[in-house]
Amino acid sequence: MNIASPVTATQLMDVLLNVSVIRPVFIWGAPGIGKSSLVEKFAKQVGLPCVSLLGSQLAPEDIIGVPQIRDGKSQFCPPAMIARDEPYCLFLDELNACSQEVQKAFYSLIHERRIGDYHLPAGSIVIGAGNRAQDSAIVKPMSSALINRMFHVQLNVSFKDWIGWAYEASLHPTVIEYLETRPDHLWSAPSKSEETFSTPRSWHMLSDALHEFGDAITPELVGILASGALTPAHAVQFKAFYKNRSSKYQLNQIIEGKVGFPADPEDRDVLYFLAQAFRSQIVKELPAHKEQIRESHRQFAHNAKKLIKDLSMISFEIAQMVVAKHEQEDNIPDWLRSSGTCPDLP
């Protein structure tokens, strides 16, 4: 499903505060980006208990209940988890992973806030969430009748929102430092194969594991933990970053000309990480168009050209990686690439 207006975590909280109190809201988004935790945070902020139902594990009778005979008539009795006396936030997680029969059972609950004769207490809120078909997750087509009963938003990953939360939650310093260097590694699209991929949730998992191991952990163990949670390329670079923290090769010192890139074969993983970080720094510091260059950019550009030449003397392949264009990444400015100082591209 294509959503015209994606939202950040901060914007989502505003939408929930102003819309979900009058109409149900459905949150689309990739796995592991914080949909569930944001709904729980919202419910806490408005002072409501949050009751979560996992759509992929529900049967119709889990919603409408089972029939009982009362005064000679059958009457459906909804489960106690739903049929509450006080207002609450009902969170329908993985709603689009439900079967069609379960989706139909939600129709009146979502639109009219009732199941049979039971009505949700006044002040209750209904919020749904689910992954997208392109995320290689378990999803089923959502009926048009169900779609039309809710407002829809698409949650995107916001590094600015996440890093503020990471400091508040005391995530492992190495995780925070790495992602401040490579914010583009906070999230990557799910792999089409059965392969780990980076999300805010997986970085949180890695942080928890690093906290448990403590300071005595080796780079080898860091690599094992990272490969168990992150996109493989990110895991390799995170291990190199961890290894590099205790070495003399710091990117800021390399850019300032105090030390050079590591040239020893045993430091090739560190060199690769530093080159990736250097590429990211160029993209961050320099404008995309030459007419936007200011005096503050000129010295950095001059240093960057020299460092690309130095890097090509150590590894022409890695230097090419710095200046090459990639379809799904931000690239270094064309005016820097065409200045005649970068390695020839294939």
PDB file of C-alpha atoms in Angstrom, residues 290 333-342:
ATOM      1  CA  LYS A 290      29.256  23.643  -6.902  1.00  0.00           C
ATOM      2  CA  PRO A 333      29.124  15.609  -5.005  1.00  0.00           C
ATOM      3  CA  ASP A 334      29.667  15.268  -8.747  1.00  0.00           C
ATOM      4  CA  TRP A 335      31.807  18.397  -8.768  1.00  0.00           C
ATOM      5  CA  LEU A 336      34.275  16.712  -6.415  1.00  0.00           C
ATOM      6  CA  ARG A 337      34.298  13.507  -8.451  1.00  0.00           C
ATOM      7  CA  SER A 338      34.923  15.408 -11.707  1.00  0.00           C
ATOM      8  CA  SER A 339      37.719  17.563 -10.334  1.00  0.00           C
ATOM      9  CA  GLY A 340      40.370  15.265 -11.771  1.00  0.00           C
ATOM     10  CA  THR A 341      41.699  14.193  -8.387  1.00  0.00           C
ATOM     11  CA  CYS A 342      39.570  11.063  -7.837  1.00  0.00           C
TER      12      CYS A 342
END
